[in-house]
Amino acid sequence: MLLDINGKMVSATEECVGPMRLSQEPIQVLLVFAKEDSQSDAFWWACDRAGFRCNIARTPESAVECFLDKHHEIIIIDGRHSRYFEPEAVCRMIRATKPSENTVILAVVPQKPSDQEEPSVLPLLCAGFSRRFVENNSVSACYNELIQMEHGEVRCQFKLRACNSIFTALEHCQEAVEITSEDHIIQYVNPAFERMMGYHKGELIGKELTELPKSDKNRADLLDTINNCIKKGKEWQGIYYARKKSGDSIQQHVRITPVIGQGGKIRHFVAIKRPHIDNNNQLHKFNKEERYSGEHSHSECYSLRHRDRRKDSMDDRSVSSRSSDAPSLQNRRYSSVARIHSMTIEAPITKVINIINAAQESSPVTVAEALDRVLEILRTTELYSPQLASKEDDPHTSDLVGGLMSDGLRRLSGNEYVFCKNMSQSQLAIPVTLNDVPPNIAEMLNDEECWEFNILELEAATHKRPLTYLGLKICTSFGVCEFLNCSEATLRSWLQLIEASYHSSNSYHNSTHAADVLHATAYFLRKERVKSSLDQLDEVAALIAAAVHDVDHPGRTNSFLCNAGSELAILYNDTAVLESHHAALAFQLTVRDSKSNIFKNIDRTQFRTLRQAIIDMVLATEMTRHFEHVSKFVNSINKPMAAIEETSTSSMNSDCEGQANIRNSPENRLLIKRMLIKCADVANPCRPLELCIEWAGRISEEYFAQTDEEKRQGLPVVMPVFDRNTCSVPKSQISFIDYFITDMFDAWDGKSKKFSCVLCFSLRGGFPRSVLSHFLLCFHFNRVECS
């Protein structure tokens, strides 16, 4: 562990490109080329691809001036044409400046004919160059050279630049620091370690840890547990008794961090030690010995004896600095941390981790190792994300699930995918007059309460405007206008505005998909178990969320937008990019014009509650948290309700009342609404077969188009299996059904007492089991056989 510039301990195993930087800014490169040619252009584009900032200087004087202004990490000097300037002279001019001490300077040398002897690099090295590059105007070759320099000399220079500051920080650190080699030979101890343990560094450096006396207060297998942990490259922390030079034992809180070198091998171990925070008597004794060692004044000794009036507490001045009479913030951290930990502000997962840590201390080695693995899993932020099989085992599943659940990859090219739909007022004008619904459409809408309702027929009959017509019918049946206190004309204008903001050019994410999700949402809301759990505000929020949940969707995934560095990805920090955009744009469009503002007549409190519910449901459609939402629904609703059914010995009324209490709690109503819109959003495989097949083809076409564009722009291909020339649509749907649909709809269906009774399909007679759906899909597409 090392100190950062704010005095905090940072892990030495973390890759530290610029340890003394306040922020991780891009590496700066200076090109010194007298004339622009293919070689300078190649380095320019290579810098762009690597994400480096680049400047160009044409003369030695401007090169030095620019360098003194920017302090570039890499300088590339053209050494092919001496008639413009002498590259060695330019290098010496730059090396004469103070900032160049940690700069890597590259010489571009001409390519020699094969029959000529290779010239010596010694003159270049003597002039101050770090390395040379034989002329090659390939962007890839220049890119590789830059990346090698970044991972080699540049990072080494960053670390060397910081060494003096880091060791100065270690010398003044109040925590004891001990650094050993991979063979546990002591390489360094700081003054705080000397004071704590009573040794002088000359007595320790070069000795093996096994040569130092051990305290007999530790449990027998503790050292084996520590060694087994750190040899695997993992950090260990816990309570350890150490023996001081005087022979006394001191209880310490110890953190040992392996330092990983090149090749992934452990090179050093860094141990941070401090007196155990809960043992005030031990800490007091340690400070007392230190102060009477002759290094402190009489006034400092007096501050040692000054006790706080609170029982078992010590005054802040009892741990003071060697160099100052005034107590510092660092010196006060022990008592303040103790007070913080005495407060009940820990998160539940932190409490669990603390309990396991405590259990490890008295556990055998095998149990401690198993608990260590548990802690490793618990500390991850992806607790609900399954670990997928390798691509060799199931490339369809890996690509589909990985692509849908990825927050976005690191941008790997300079290409920009900027999605911004400019909607003029004329584009948002009302497309049709809806005073009277045409008879053929009205007849279709008579069946909208049936699960088998054919949304594709409505799409054709309305000329790709099904959302407005279906939305009017559904919102009327749920009393949306009455709840919002708005006119039907306002609702009609709003539906037309939202529908116009969907991209009709998308094969899948268009207003027909929004209408389909709205239909499924209304279907679920009419089921008794759902209806009894939600109030009208929840229903209205669910219907609005369904209508807007994909508004202005570009037909590309979140990962694509992040890789392409789109404006939306930058705006939303690569996190739930599309879902955040859908929710935000829906409200922007709604409040823009009074004629379509369905919220204009409700009071502020009700609007805030409604708005929060809509946003939460739209964000729930993001797939990265899919398993989290499903797991919470099962554990918070399904399992407690099933337990009541199994254990209840009282009347049926009390049984139903207990289940209703579970469903109607605010937290669980939130989970129900999230699960409702998630099921509605991906209900295509549960629809009648002809609809299921059509939707499968549409979503595959969008993924094909994305893969085509990724290849065209040189972006990372998020889902390589979706290549229109090789992809098996049935297999991709099978993977989607197996990983996302089956368990989620089983949970939504409720198993024991059908939660929503949603699944009663004429073709399947219930929820589609995978074997039947696999067979039907493969039979229809006639691509490949599936086992």
Short mmCIF file of C-alpha atoms in Angstrom, two decimals, residues 312-773:
data_model
loop_
_atom_site.label_atom_id
_atom_site.label_comp_id
_atom_site.label_asym_id
_atom_site.label_seq_id
_atom_site.Cartn_x
_atom_site.Cartn_y
_atom_site.Cartn_z
CA ASP A 312 -12.32 4.31 27.85
CA SER A 313 -11.65 7.22 25.53
CA MET A 314 -8.50 9.16 24.89
CA ASP A 315 -8.00 12.85 24.18
CA ASP A 316 -7.08 13.72 20.62
CA ARG A 317 -3.75 15.08 21.79
CA SER A 318 -2.63 11.68 23.07
CA VAL A 319 -1.46 10.71 19.58
CA SER A 320 0.49 13.71 18.37
CA SER A 321 3.00 14.32 15.63
CA ARG A 322 6.73 14.19 16.19
CA SER A 323 7.17 17.47 14.36
CA SER A 324 4.35 19.55 15.79
CA ASP A 325 2.82 20.33 19.17
CA ALA A 326 -0.61 20.75 17.58
CA PRO A 327 -2.71 17.67 16.96
CA SER A 328 -3.17 16.98 13.23
CA LEU A 329 -6.10 15.47 11.40
CA GLN A 330 -4.07 12.31 10.84
CA ASN A 331 -3.45 12.03 14.58
CA ARG A 332 -7.15 12.38 15.36
CA ARG A 333 -8.30 9.68 12.97
CA TYR A 334 -8.22 6.81 15.49
CA SER A 335 -10.74 8.27 17.92
CA SER A 336 -12.94 9.69 15.17
CA VAL A 337 -12.98 6.39 13.28
CA ALA A 338 -13.87 4.62 16.50
CA ARG A 339 -16.82 6.95 17.01
CA ILE A 340 -18.00 6.47 13.43
CA HIS A 341 -17.92 2.70 13.74
CA SER A 342 -19.93 2.91 16.93
CA MET A 343 -22.78 4.51 15.00
CA THR A 344 -25.40 2.37 13.28
CA ILE A 345 -24.77 3.65 9.75
CA GLU A 346 -23.32 0.53 8.17
CA ALA A 347 -24.91 -0.90 5.05
CA PRO A 348 -26.34 -4.44 5.46
CA ILE A 349 -23.73 -5.95 3.12
CA THR A 350 -20.97 -4.29 5.20
CA LYS A 351 -22.36 -5.92 8.32
CA VAL A 352 -22.34 -9.31 6.59
CA ILE A 353 -18.73 -8.84 5.48
CA ASN A 354 -17.69 -7.80 9.02
CA ILE A 355 -19.37 -10.89 10.50
CA ILE A 356 -17.53 -13.14 8.04
CA ASN A 357 -14.24 -11.36 8.76
CA ALA A 358 -14.71 -12.00 12.46
CA ALA A 359 -15.57 -15.64 11.84
CA GLN A 360 -12.40 -16.10 9.79
CA GLU A 361 -10.20 -15.23 12.75
CA SER A 362 -11.16 -18.34 14.70
CA SER A 363 -11.71 -20.71 11.77
CA PRO A 364 -9.48 -23.52 10.48
CA VAL A 365 -7.46 -22.86 7.33
CA THR A 366 -9.89 -24.64 5.00
CA VAL A 367 -12.89 -22.77 6.37
CA ALA A 368 -11.01 -19.45 6.31
CA GLU A 369 -10.15 -20.00 2.66
CA ALA A 370 -13.77 -20.79 1.82
CA LEU A 371 -14.91 -17.65 3.64
CA ASP A 372 -12.26 -15.69 1.76
CA ARG A 373 -13.86 -16.81 -1.49
CA VAL A 374 -17.26 -15.77 -0.15
CA LEU A 375 -15.91 -12.32 0.69
CA GLU A 376 -14.42 -12.02 -2.77
CA ILE A 377 -17.85 -12.67 -4.30
CA LEU A 378 -19.68 -10.35 -1.89
CA ARG A 379 -17.33 -7.44 -2.57
CA THR A 380 -18.14 -7.40 -6.26
CA THR A 381 -20.73 -4.94 -7.56
CA GLU A 382 -22.10 -7.54 -9.99
CA LEU A 383 -23.80 -9.73 -7.40
CA TYR A 384 -26.74 -10.55 -9.65
CA SER A 385 -24.88 -11.02 -12.95
CA PRO A 386 -24.36 -14.68 -13.90
CA GLN A 387 -20.95 -15.87 -15.02
CA LEU A 388 -21.38 -17.00 -18.60
CA ALA A 389 -19.89 -20.06 -20.22
CA SER A 390 -17.04 -19.60 -22.65
CA LYS A 391 -17.77 -18.59 -26.22
CA GLU A 392 -16.56 -21.96 -27.41
CA ASP A 393 -19.32 -23.63 -25.40
CA ASP A 394 -22.17 -21.40 -26.55
CA PRO A 395 -21.24 -18.39 -28.70
CA HIS A 396 -24.90 -17.45 -29.27
CA THR A 397 -25.57 -17.19 -25.56
CA SER A 398 -22.29 -15.45 -24.75
CA ASP A 399 -22.73 -12.84 -27.46
CA LEU A 400 -26.41 -12.22 -26.88
CA VAL A 401 -26.37 -12.15 -23.09
CA GLY A 402 -23.02 -10.37 -22.88
CA GLY A 403 -24.09 -7.79 -25.44
CA LEU A 404 -27.40 -7.05 -23.76
CA MET A 405 -26.00 -6.89 -20.23
CA SER A 406 -22.87 -4.84 -20.97
CA ASP A 407 -22.78 -1.22 -19.82
CA GLY A 408 -20.46 -0.42 -22.67
CA LEU A 409 -16.87 -1.08 -23.61
CA ARG A 410 -13.89 1.22 -23.69
CA ARG A 411 -13.83 3.31 -26.82
CA LEU A 412 -11.21 1.78 -29.10
CA SER A 413 -11.21 4.06 -32.13
CA GLY A 414 -11.49 7.66 -33.13
CA ASN A 415 -14.76 7.11 -34.95
CA GLU A 416 -17.78 8.94 -33.65
CA TYR A 417 -21.31 7.69 -33.70
CA VAL A 418 -23.31 10.77 -32.88
CA PHE A 419 -27.00 10.06 -32.53
CA CYS A 420 -29.14 13.11 -32.37
CA LYS A 421 -32.56 13.21 -33.94
CA ASN A 422 -33.43 16.79 -34.78
CA MET A 423 -37.19 16.99 -34.60
CA SER A 424 -38.58 20.13 -36.14
CA GLN A 425 -41.97 21.43 -35.22
CA SER A 426 -43.37 20.23 -38.53
CA GLN A 427 -42.19 16.69 -37.81
CA LEU A 428 -43.98 16.75 -34.47
CA ALA A 429 -47.21 18.07 -35.90
CA ILE A 430 -50.31 15.89 -35.56
CA PRO A 431 -50.05 13.35 -38.38
CA VAL A 432 -53.74 12.47 -38.66
CA THR A 433 -57.10 13.62 -37.39
CA LEU A 434 -58.60 11.21 -34.88
CA ASN A 435 -62.11 12.57 -34.42
CA ASP A 436 -63.47 9.27 -35.65
CA VAL A 437 -61.66 5.96 -35.50
CA PRO A 438 -62.03 4.12 -38.82
CA PRO A 439 -64.43 1.14 -38.53
CA ASN A 440 -61.81 -1.50 -39.44
CA ILE A 441 -59.46 -0.21 -36.75
CA ALA A 442 -62.26 0.02 -34.18
CA GLU A 443 -63.15 -3.58 -34.92
CA MET A 444 -59.56 -4.69 -34.35
CA LEU A 445 -59.42 -2.80 -31.05
CA ASN A 446 -62.39 -4.77 -29.76
CA ASP A 447 -59.98 -7.65 -29.14
CA GLU A 448 -57.29 -5.61 -27.33
CA GLU A 449 -58.00 -7.25 -23.97
CA CYS A 450 -57.00 -10.66 -25.35
CA TRP A 451 -53.41 -11.85 -25.07
CA GLU A 452 -53.52 -13.08 -28.69
CA PHE A 453 -54.27 -9.54 -29.95
CA ASN A 454 -52.42 -9.11 -33.27
CA ILE A 455 -50.45 -5.87 -32.98
CA LEU A 456 -48.92 -6.36 -36.43
CA GLU A 457 -52.32 -6.24 -38.10
CA LEU A 458 -53.00 -2.98 -36.25
CA GLU A 459 -49.61 -1.68 -37.44
CA ALA A 460 -50.60 -2.31 -41.06
CA ALA A 461 -54.11 -0.90 -40.68
CA THR A 462 -52.89 2.34 -39.03
CA HIS A 463 -49.94 2.84 -41.43
CA LYS A 464 -47.40 2.27 -38.67
CA ARG A 465 -49.24 4.43 -36.09
CA PRO A 466 -50.65 1.76 -33.76
CA LEU A 467 -49.54 3.47 -30.52
CA THR A 468 -51.95 6.40 -30.86
CA TYR A 469 -55.02 4.28 -31.59
CA LEU A 470 -54.28 1.53 -29.07
CA GLY A 471 -53.17 4.10 -26.47
CA LEU A 472 -56.47 5.98 -26.72
CA LYS A 473 -58.45 2.77 -26.25
CA ILE A 474 -56.40 1.51 -23.30
CA CYS A 475 -56.09 4.89 -21.55
CA THR A 476 -59.86 5.37 -21.83
CA SER A 477 -60.56 2.00 -20.24
CA PHE A 478 -58.21 2.80 -17.33
CA GLY A 479 -59.55 6.33 -16.77
CA VAL A 480 -56.23 8.04 -17.45
CA CYS A 481 -57.79 11.34 -18.54
CA GLU A 482 -59.95 11.49 -15.39
CA PHE A 483 -56.94 10.76 -13.16
CA LEU A 484 -54.73 13.36 -14.86
CA ASN A 485 -57.60 15.84 -15.18
CA CYS A 486 -56.80 16.39 -18.85
CA SER A 487 -58.97 16.33 -21.97
CA GLU A 488 -59.04 13.50 -24.46
CA ALA A 489 -57.68 15.93 -27.06
CA THR A 490 -54.61 16.56 -24.87
CA LEU A 491 -54.07 12.83 -24.42
CA ARG A 492 -54.50 12.30 -28.18
CA SER A 493 -51.93 15.02 -28.96
CA TRP A 494 -49.51 13.53 -26.44
CA LEU A 495 -49.81 10.02 -27.91
CA GLN A 496 -49.24 11.38 -31.41
CA LEU A 497 -46.23 13.36 -30.21
CA ILE A 498 -44.68 10.33 -28.53
CA GLU A 499 -45.38 8.09 -31.53
CA ALA A 500 -43.80 10.61 -33.91
CA SER A 501 -40.66 10.48 -31.77
CA TYR A 502 -40.14 6.77 -32.40
CA HIS A 503 -38.05 5.82 -35.45
CA SER A 504 -40.24 4.10 -38.02
CA SER A 505 -37.04 3.06 -39.84
CA ASN A 506 -36.13 0.71 -36.97
CA SER A 507 -37.21 -2.84 -37.68
CA TYR A 508 -37.86 -3.56 -33.97
CA HIS A 509 -37.57 -0.55 -31.68
CA ASN A 510 -40.38 1.46 -33.26
CA SER A 511 -43.82 2.60 -32.13
CA THR A 512 -45.28 -0.85 -32.87
CA HIS A 513 -43.00 -2.31 -30.19
CA ALA A 514 -44.11 0.46 -27.82
CA ALA A 515 -47.76 -0.37 -28.58
CA ASP A 516 -47.05 -4.06 -28.02
CA VAL A 517 -45.48 -3.34 -24.62
CA LEU A 518 -48.42 -1.06 -23.76
CA HIS A 519 -50.82 -3.88 -24.64
CA ALA A 520 -48.99 -6.41 -22.45
CA THR A 521 -48.81 -3.88 -19.60
CA ALA A 522 -52.57 -3.28 -19.76
CA TYR A 523 -53.17 -7.04 -19.91
CA PHE A 524 -51.15 -7.57 -16.74
CA LEU A 525 -52.77 -4.63 -14.94
CA ARG A 526 -56.22 -6.17 -15.46
CA LYS A 527 -55.27 -9.38 -13.60
CA GLU A 528 -56.72 -9.52 -10.12
CA ARG A 529 -53.49 -10.15 -8.20
CA VAL A 530 -51.78 -7.17 -9.86
CA LYS A 531 -54.87 -5.00 -9.67
CA SER A 532 -55.20 -5.61 -5.94
CA SER A 533 -51.57 -4.66 -5.34
CA LEU A 534 -51.41 -1.34 -7.21
CA ASP A 535 -53.42 1.88 -6.98
CA GLN A 536 -54.54 4.05 -9.88
CA LEU A 537 -51.42 6.19 -9.81
CA ASP A 538 -49.35 3.03 -10.27
CA GLU A 539 -51.54 1.96 -13.18
CA VAL A 540 -51.29 5.34 -14.93
CA ALA A 541 -47.52 5.41 -14.36
CA ALA A 542 -47.18 1.90 -15.82
CA LEU A 543 -49.18 2.77 -18.94
CA ILE A 544 -47.21 5.99 -19.56
CA ALA A 545 -43.89 4.21 -18.92
CA ALA A 546 -44.83 1.49 -21.41
CA ALA A 547 -45.71 4.06 -24.08
CA VAL A 548 -42.44 6.02 -23.70
CA HIS A 549 -40.01 3.32 -22.61
CA ASP A 550 -38.10 3.25 -25.96
CA VAL A 551 -38.91 6.71 -27.37
CA ASP A 552 -36.28 7.99 -29.83
CA HIS A 553 -34.46 4.63 -29.79
CA PRO A 554 -31.67 4.69 -32.45
CA GLY A 555 -31.83 0.97 -33.18
CA ARG A 556 -28.43 0.39 -31.54
CA THR A 557 -27.49 -1.02 -28.14
CA ASN A 558 -25.96 0.82 -25.19
CA SER A 559 -22.62 -0.87 -25.82
CA PHE A 560 -22.55 0.42 -29.39
CA LEU A 561 -23.23 4.01 -28.27
CA CYS A 562 -20.51 3.79 -25.59
CA ASN A 563 -17.96 2.31 -27.98
CA ALA A 564 -18.72 4.97 -30.56
CA GLY A 565 -18.42 7.80 -28.03
CA SER A 566 -21.89 9.08 -28.87
CA GLU A 567 -23.25 12.28 -27.38
CA LEU A 568 -25.78 10.31 -25.36
CA ALA A 569 -23.09 8.03 -23.91
CA ILE A 570 -21.04 11.05 -22.90
CA LEU A 571 -24.11 12.78 -21.44
CA TYR A 572 -25.07 9.79 -19.30
CA ASN A 573 -21.54 8.64 -18.41
CA ASP A 574 -21.87 5.28 -20.24
CA THR A 575 -24.50 4.20 -17.69
CA ALA A 576 -28.03 3.14 -18.73
CA VAL A 577 -27.56 5.47 -21.69
CA LEU A 578 -30.69 4.70 -23.72
CA GLU A 579 -33.01 4.16 -20.79
CA SER A 580 -31.97 7.47 -19.24
CA HIS A 581 -32.50 9.17 -22.60
CA HIS A 582 -35.97 7.64 -23.07
CA ALA A 583 -37.15 8.80 -19.65
CA ALA A 584 -35.65 12.28 -19.93
CA LEU A 585 -36.88 12.92 -23.47
CA ALA A 586 -40.40 11.75 -22.64
CA PHE A 587 -40.77 14.49 -20.04
CA GLN A 588 -39.04 17.08 -22.22
CA LEU A 589 -41.47 16.42 -25.05
CA THR A 590 -44.48 16.35 -22.73
CA VAL A 591 -43.92 19.69 -21.01
CA ARG A 592 -42.73 21.49 -24.17
CA ASP A 593 -46.23 22.34 -25.43
CA SER A 594 -49.36 22.92 -23.35
CA LYS A 595 -51.51 21.25 -26.03
CA SER A 596 -49.83 17.90 -25.39
CA ASN A 597 -48.89 18.30 -21.70
CA ILE A 598 -50.93 15.61 -19.95
CA PHE A 599 -49.44 16.63 -16.57
CA LYS A 600 -50.39 20.31 -16.66
CA ASN A 601 -53.42 20.00 -14.37
CA ILE A 602 -52.13 17.75 -11.58
CA ASP A 603 -50.63 19.15 -8.39
CA ARG A 604 -46.89 19.26 -7.78
CA THR A 605 -46.77 16.45 -5.20
CA GLN A 606 -48.76 14.06 -7.35
CA PHE A 607 -46.66 14.92 -10.39
CA ARG A 608 -43.41 14.21 -8.55
CA THR A 609 -44.72 10.85 -7.34
CA LEU A 610 -45.96 9.94 -10.82
CA ARG A 611 -42.77 11.13 -12.48
CA GLN A 612 -40.58 9.08 -10.13
CA ALA A 613 -42.66 5.95 -10.78
CA ILE A 614 -42.41 6.40 -14.56
CA ILE A 615 -38.65 6.98 -14.48
CA ASP A 616 -38.08 3.95 -12.24
CA MET A 617 -40.05 1.68 -14.55
CA VAL A 618 -38.30 2.90 -17.70
CA LEU A 619 -34.87 2.44 -16.10
CA ALA A 620 -35.91 -1.08 -15.04
CA THR A 621 -35.96 -2.12 -18.70
CA GLU A 622 -32.15 -1.86 -18.83
CA MET A 623 -30.81 -5.40 -19.09
CA THR A 624 -27.65 -5.02 -16.98
CA ARG A 625 -29.78 -5.24 -13.81
CA HIS A 626 -32.12 -7.94 -15.14
CA PHE A 627 -31.07 -10.67 -12.72
CA GLU A 628 -31.08 -8.26 -9.80
CA HIS A 629 -34.72 -7.29 -10.44
CA VAL A 630 -35.83 -10.91 -10.90
CA SER A 631 -33.95 -12.12 -7.80
CA LYS A 632 -35.38 -9.35 -5.63
CA PHE A 633 -38.89 -10.13 -6.87
CA VAL A 634 -38.51 -13.84 -6.09
CA ASN A 635 -36.93 -13.33 -2.67
CA SER A 636 -39.14 -10.45 -1.53
CA ILE A 637 -42.51 -11.59 -2.91
CA ASN A 638 -42.69 -15.13 -4.25
CA LYS A 639 -40.82 -16.91 -1.46
CA PRO A 640 -42.60 -15.15 1.45
CA MET A 641 -45.98 -15.77 -0.19
CA ALA A 642 -45.15 -19.43 -0.75
CA ALA A 643 -44.03 -19.71 2.88
CA ILE A 644 -47.36 -18.33 4.05
CA GLU A 645 -49.18 -20.90 1.92
CA GLU A 646 -47.12 -23.77 3.32
CA THR A 647 -47.12 -22.79 7.01
CA SER A 648 -50.49 -21.09 7.47
CA THR A 649 -52.77 -23.11 9.72
CA SER A 650 -55.42 -20.44 10.16
CA SER A 651 -58.33 -19.56 7.91
CA MET A 652 -58.09 -18.81 4.22
CA ASN A 653 -58.88 -15.18 4.94
CA SER A 654 -55.81 -14.70 7.12
CA ASP A 655 -53.72 -16.48 4.49
CA CYS A 656 -54.88 -14.06 1.79
CA GLU A 657 -54.45 -11.12 4.13
CA GLY A 658 -50.81 -12.08 4.83
CA GLN A 659 -50.06 -12.37 1.14
CA ALA A 660 -51.76 -9.06 0.44
CA ASN A 661 -49.63 -7.38 3.10
CA ILE A 662 -46.51 -8.67 1.35
CA ARG A 663 -47.62 -7.45 -2.07
CA ASN A 664 -48.89 -4.07 -0.88
CA SER A 665 -45.80 -2.85 0.96
CA PRO A 666 -44.24 0.20 -0.81
CA GLU A 667 -41.00 -1.64 -1.50
CA ASN A 668 -42.71 -4.66 -3.01
CA ARG A 669 -45.12 -2.57 -5.08
CA LEU A 670 -42.01 -1.04 -6.62
CA LEU A 671 -40.68 -4.52 -7.42
CA ILE A 672 -44.03 -5.54 -8.94
CA LYS A 673 -44.07 -2.50 -11.24
CA ARG A 674 -40.50 -3.14 -12.35
CA MET A 675 -41.23 -6.80 -13.02
CA LEU A 676 -44.44 -5.92 -14.84
CA ILE A 677 -42.80 -3.65 -17.41
CA LYS A 678 -39.82 -6.00 -17.79
CA CYS A 679 -42.13 -8.89 -18.67
CA ALA A 680 -44.16 -6.68 -21.00
CA ASP A 681 -40.98 -5.45 -22.70
CA VAL A 682 -39.73 -8.93 -23.67
CA ALA A 683 -43.00 -10.86 -23.95
CA ASN A 684 -42.51 -11.63 -27.65
CA PRO A 685 -41.54 -15.32 -27.13
CA CYS A 686 -44.78 -15.75 -25.15
CA ARG A 687 -46.99 -14.42 -27.92
CA PRO A 688 -48.75 -16.61 -30.52
CA LEU A 689 -46.26 -18.31 -32.78
CA GLU A 690 -46.67 -16.12 -35.87
CA LEU A 691 -46.08 -12.99 -33.78
CA CYS A 692 -43.13 -14.57 -31.95
CA ILE A 693 -41.44 -15.47 -35.24
CA GLU A 694 -41.98 -12.01 -36.73
CA TRP A 695 -40.55 -10.24 -33.68
CA ALA A 696 -37.54 -12.62 -33.66
CA GLY A 697 -36.79 -11.68 -37.25
CA ARG A 698 -37.16 -7.97 -36.54
CA ILE A 699 -34.81 -7.84 -33.56
CA SER A 700 -32.27 -9.98 -35.43
CA GLU A 701 -32.33 -7.53 -38.32
CA GLU A 702 -31.49 -4.66 -35.95
CA TYR A 703 -28.58 -6.61 -34.51
CA PHE A 704 -27.39 -7.48 -38.03
CA ALA A 705 -27.46 -3.80 -38.97
CA GLN A 706 -25.49 -2.90 -35.84
CA THR A 707 -22.83 -5.51 -36.59
CA ASP A 708 -22.57 -4.20 -40.16
CA GLU A 709 -22.07 -0.65 -38.90
CA GLU A 710 -19.54 -1.72 -36.25
CA LYS A 711 -17.44 -3.38 -38.93
CA ARG A 712 -17.83 -0.41 -41.25
CA GLN A 713 -16.72 2.10 -38.60
CA GLY A 714 -13.96 -0.07 -37.11
CA LEU A 715 -15.70 -0.33 -33.74
CA PRO A 716 -15.58 -3.38 -31.45
CA VAL A 717 -18.22 -5.88 -32.55
CA VAL A 718 -20.42 -6.31 -29.47
CA MET A 719 -22.27 -9.44 -30.65
CA PRO A 720 -20.16 -11.14 -33.37
CA VAL A 721 -22.64 -14.01 -33.66
CA PHE A 722 -25.16 -11.59 -35.19
CA ASP A 723 -23.57 -11.64 -38.62
CA ARG A 724 -26.32 -11.75 -41.23
CA ASN A 725 -24.31 -14.25 -43.30
CA THR A 726 -23.77 -16.84 -40.57
CA CYS A 727 -26.24 -16.23 -37.72
CA SER A 728 -28.84 -18.81 -36.70
CA VAL A 729 -31.90 -16.84 -35.63
CA PRO A 730 -33.48 -19.85 -33.85
CA LYS A 731 -30.37 -20.43 -31.76
CA SER A 732 -30.20 -16.78 -30.77
CA GLN A 733 -33.86 -16.88 -29.67
CA ILE A 734 -33.27 -20.10 -27.77
CA SER A 735 -30.46 -18.43 -25.83
CA PHE A 736 -32.65 -15.42 -25.11
CA ILE A 737 -35.54 -17.61 -23.92
CA ASP A 738 -33.32 -19.80 -21.76
CA TYR A 739 -31.39 -16.98 -20.09
CA PHE A 740 -33.97 -14.23 -19.76
CA ILE A 741 -37.53 -15.36 -20.44
CA THR A 742 -38.08 -18.71 -18.72
CA ASP A 743 -37.05 -17.85 -15.16
CA MET A 744 -38.54 -14.36 -15.29
CA PHE A 745 -41.97 -15.51 -16.45
CA ASP A 746 -41.89 -18.45 -14.06
CA ALA A 747 -41.34 -15.90 -11.28
CA TRP A 748 -44.03 -13.56 -12.64
CA ASP A 749 -46.46 -16.46 -13.02
CA GLY A 750 -46.00 -17.12 -9.33
CA LYS A 751 -45.92 -20.94 -9.47
CA SER A 752 -47.88 -21.67 -6.32
CA LYS A 753 -50.92 -19.43 -6.73
CA LYS A 754 -50.68 -17.83 -10.13
CA PHE A 755 -49.50 -14.31 -9.41
CA SER A 756 -50.99 -12.79 -12.52
CA CYS A 757 -52.43 -15.71 -14.49
CA VAL A 758 -50.87 -14.19 -17.62
CA LEU A 759 -50.02 -17.19 -19.71
CA CYS A 760 -52.81 -19.00 -21.49
CA PHE A 761 -51.82 -19.35 -25.12
CA SER A 762 -53.83 -21.24 -27.68
CA LEU A 763 -50.77 -22.72 -29.32
CA ARG A 764 -49.03 -23.79 -26.12
CA GLY A 765 -51.67 -24.20 -23.48
CA GLY A 766 -49.48 -22.39 -20.99
CA PHE A 767 -45.97 -20.94 -20.70
CA PRO A 768 -43.83 -22.16 -23.64
CA ARG A 769 -41.36 -24.79 -22.55
CA SER A 770 -38.02 -24.59 -24.29
CA VAL A 771 -38.21 -27.86 -26.24
CA LEU A 772 -41.43 -26.90 -28.01
CA SER A 773 -40.37 -23.31 -28.72
#
